[in-house]
Amino acid sequence: MLYRSTRGNCSNVSSAEAIKRGLAADGGLFVPEKIIHFDKDQILKMSEMTYQERALNILEGYLDDYTLGELTDCVNQAYTAQKFETEAIAPLHKLYDSVSVLELWHGPTSAFKDMALQILPHFLVKALKKTGEKEEIVILVATSGDTGKAALEGFKDVEGTKIIVFFPSEGVSQVQRMQMVTQEGSNVCSIAVEGNFDDAQNGVKRIFGDEAVAALLHENGYKFSSANSINWGRLVPQIVYYFSAYADMIRNKEIETGEKINFVVPTGNFGNILAAYYAMQMGLPVNKLICASNDNNVLTDFINSGVYDRNREFKKTLSPSMDILISSNLERLLYLVTDGNSEAVSGWMGKLKNEGFYSVDQETKKKIQSVFWAGFSNDSDTLKTIESVYAETGYVLDTHTAVAVDVYDKYVISTSDVTKAVIVSTASPFKFNESVVKAIAGEEAVAGKTEFELLSVLSEKSGLAIPSPLKELDRKPVLHKEICRPMDMAEKVKRTLGI
Ligand SMILES: *Cc1c(COP(=O)(O)O)cnc(C)c1O
């Protein structure tokens, strides 16, 4: 299986090479040249498998330059019951008769990024050996909050790698900030950037595109790679949990094999929901993919109108991990729905870069709308959703998942479609506890309390245990104190590497 660039201007590479490089040389994203198919019987068989076996089943098709032994090794190191505090790894929780929640936040950082970032470093280390890499890999990450910590956890002390994470100084929660600035490990560094996520992400993209910086790194035995959700090694493990959720629904006799279901995905960079689209193309019976945004509703507008326009105010919301105006992984969707029309994709991406917007043709728009439905939830509706779901069921949603539940309600009202649905839950409520406690217990309950004090308030209210990695967080020493302007990010990288 080879991987080609969505922009079509560089030669095809193996999966190990694609994972090592992150981004293609022409600025495009790597996509597999074929889609692996699963038929009904194969999907039925998955219902009797463990999460690890399901993962292996999906991965071996796409990462076929890895041996089965190597992949088994990666899977077994990443998805342990110890790290995820549950044997199921990605358990399904039945919320209402026809609605279940897929909990993707049982990993070490309490958010769904762990599903991919616990395994990516293992893919990468093996990729370095396979491709005869001599240079040390420098992972640069721009994060809206959750990726940064998940990448730091995934890469800490991984041989042959260094990791530098840039997070926006405005727009991460106290918990997220503390998770990053207290990170331990000999090869890790986190730096605050003045500005928002797009400032940090654009800064990282600029560094990646800077030939002088690349040359300097090379002279010093280093080479950049990316752990952002543009890396194929991030995307492919995310396909697994869509199959896993479906297999669990068969096992729980919620559905017949072959019955179509809906997935509702709280979306930012379009990585998670793109994995759902891949799963669907691979044969998973899906009716609709519901794309849920917060007030930064660029994707809602795009899916409904065919016009992607980032020229709008950036809003800070209660679901900060979705505060994004440029959804990078959309490029892969455009490539797929245009049957690999690199020329069109390059044109749109060029227009986005230069003018901040592009408009797709009618046919492309129709094709996207045949699969996707899009809506958004503002902060006030998000909080109301947390409150009402808690009142009705006792189940506590985090803000990102609440965006999805609210958009799902809007979907049902607008379409009357009551196909069984899975809400993809991307964070533990403990991670965004201030908003969550406010929603279920009122303003008074949060007044004068830090997010760390609120952990125990939420624990009492929900009857859930505080996830162990969050428990002692406020007492950990701060190890990373740097802050810089977006224009100084390259300098910071050089200084961190001592070059
Ligand atoms: C990253 C993240 C998202 C958005 O996922 P994308 O793959 O970027 O669309 C949603 N919720 C949480 C909690 C996240 O960390």
JSON list of C-alpha atoms and ligand atoms in Angstrom, two decimals, residues 111-113 144-147 176 229 234 238 265-273 321-322 324 329 398 400-401 426-427 432, ligand 1:
[
{"chain": "A", "resi": 111, "resn": "ALA", "atom": "CA", "xyz": [-9.31, 13.31, 26.13]},
{"chain": "A", "resi": 112, "resn": "PHE", "atom": "CA", "xyz": [-9.74, 11.43, 22.87]},
{"chain": "A", "resi": 113, "resn": "LYS", "atom": "CA", "xyz": [-6.36, 12.46, 21.44]},
{"chain": "A", "resi": 144, "resn": "SER", "atom": "CA", "xyz": [-5.68, 23.89, 20.95]},
{"chain": "A", "resi": 145, "resn": "GLY", "atom": "CA", "xyz": [-5.20, 22.19, 24.31]},
{"chain": "A", "resi": 146, "resn": "ASP", "atom": "CA", "xyz": [-5.67, 18.45, 24.24]},
{"chain": "A", "resi": 147, "resn": "THR", "atom": "CA", "xyz": [-3.27, 17.39, 21.48]},
{"chain": "A", "resi": 176, "resn": "GLN", "atom": "CA", "xyz": [-4.90, 21.84, 30.19]},
{"chain": "A", "resi": 229, "resn": "SER", "atom": "CA", "xyz": [-3.88, 15.25, 13.15]},
{"chain": "A", "resi": 234, "resn": "ARG", "atom": "CA", "xyz": [-2.88, 9.76, 13.82]},
{"chain": "A", "resi": 238, "resn": "GLN", "atom": "CA", "xyz": [-9.04, 6.66, 14.84]},
{"chain": "A", "resi": 265, "resn": "VAL", "atom": "CA", "xyz": [-18.82, 13.99, 16.07]},
{"chain": "A", "resi": 266, "resn": "PRO", "atom": "CA", "xyz": [-17.74, 17.17, 17.88]},
{"chain": "A", "resi": 267, "resn": "THR", "atom": "CA", "xyz": [-15.39, 18.60, 15.28]},
{"chain": "A", "resi": 268, "resn": "GLY", "atom": "CA", "xyz": [-12.46, 21.00, 15.12]},
{"chain": "A", "resi": 269, "resn": "ASN", "atom": "CA", "xyz": [-9.63, 20.04, 12.80]},
{"chain": "A", "resi": 270, "resn": "PHE", "atom": "CA", "xyz": [-11.86, 17.47, 11.04]},
{"chain": "A", "resi": 271, "resn": "GLY", "atom": "CA", "xyz": [-9.61, 14.52, 11.98]},
{"chain": "A", "resi": 272, "resn": "ASN", "atom": "CA", "xyz": [-12.03, 12.55, 14.10]},
{"chain": "A", "resi": 273, "resn": "ILE", "atom": "CA", "xyz": [-14.96, 12.80, 11.72]},
{"chain": "A", "resi": 321, "resn": "SER", "atom": "CA", "xyz": [-10.46, 22.17, 21.65]},
{"chain": "A", "resi": 322, "resn": "MET", "atom": "CA", "xyz": [-12.84, 22.97, 18.82]},
{"chain": "A", "resi": 324, "resn": "ILE", "atom": "CA", "xyz": [-10.50, 26.38, 15.08]},
{"chain": "A", "resi": 329, "resn": "ASN", "atom": "CA", "xyz": [-8.10, 17.44, 7.52]},
{"chain": "A", "resi": 398, "resn": "ASP", "atom": "CA", "xyz": [-18.12, 17.48, 28.98]},
{"chain": "A", "resi": 400, "resn": "HIS", "atom": "CA", "xyz": [-17.35, 19.19, 23.65]},
{"chain": "A", "resi": 401, "resn": "THR", "atom": "CA", "xyz": [-19.58, 16.16, 23.89]},
{"chain": "A", "resi": 426, "resn": "THR", "atom": "CA", "xyz": [-14.13, 13.39, 23.23]},
{"chain": "A", "resi": 427, "resn": "ALA", "atom": "CA", "xyz": [-13.29, 14.49, 26.76]},
{"chain": "A", "resi": 432, "resn": "PHE", "atom": "CA", "xyz": [-13.56, 21.00, 31.62]},
{"chain": "B", "resi": 1, "resn": "LIG", "atom": "C1", "xyz": [-9.30, 17.67, 19.40]},
{"chain": "B", "resi": 1, "resn": "LIG", "atom": "C2", "xyz": [-10.62, 17.64, 20.03]},
{"chain": "B", "resi": 1, "resn": "LIG", "atom": "C3", "xyz": [-11.79, 17.75, 19.29]},
{"chain": "B", "resi": 1, "resn": "LIG", "atom": "C4", "xyz": [-11.78, 17.98, 17.79]},
{"chain": "B", "resi": 1, "resn": "LIG", "atom": "O1", "xyz": [-11.31, 16.86, 17.07]},
{"chain": "B", "resi": 1, "resn": "LIG", "atom": "P1", "xyz": [-10.83, 17.04, 15.55]},
{"chain": "B", "resi": 1, "resn": "LIG", "atom": "O2", "xyz": [-10.26, 15.71, 15.18]},
{"chain": "B", "resi": 1, "resn": "LIG", "atom": "O3", "xyz": [-9.79, 18.11, 15.59]},
{"chain": "B", "resi": 1, "resn": "LIG", "atom": "O4", "xyz": [-12.01, 17.41, 14.76]},
{"chain": "B", "resi": 1, "resn": "LIG", "atom": "C5", "xyz": [-12.99, 17.65, 19.95]},
{"chain": "B", "resi": 1, "resn": "LIG", "atom": "N1", "xyz": [-13.05, 17.49, 21.28]},
{"chain": "B", "resi": 1, "resn": "LIG", "atom": "C6", "xyz": [-11.94, 17.40, 22.04]},
{"chain": "B", "resi": 1, "resn": "LIG", "atom": "C7", "xyz": [-12.07, 17.25, 23.51]},
{"chain": "B", "resi": 1, "resn": "LIG", "atom": "C8", "xyz": [-10.68, 17.45, 21.45]},
{"chain": "B", "resi": 1, "resn": "LIG", "atom": "O5", "xyz": [-9.59, 17.35, 22.20]}
]
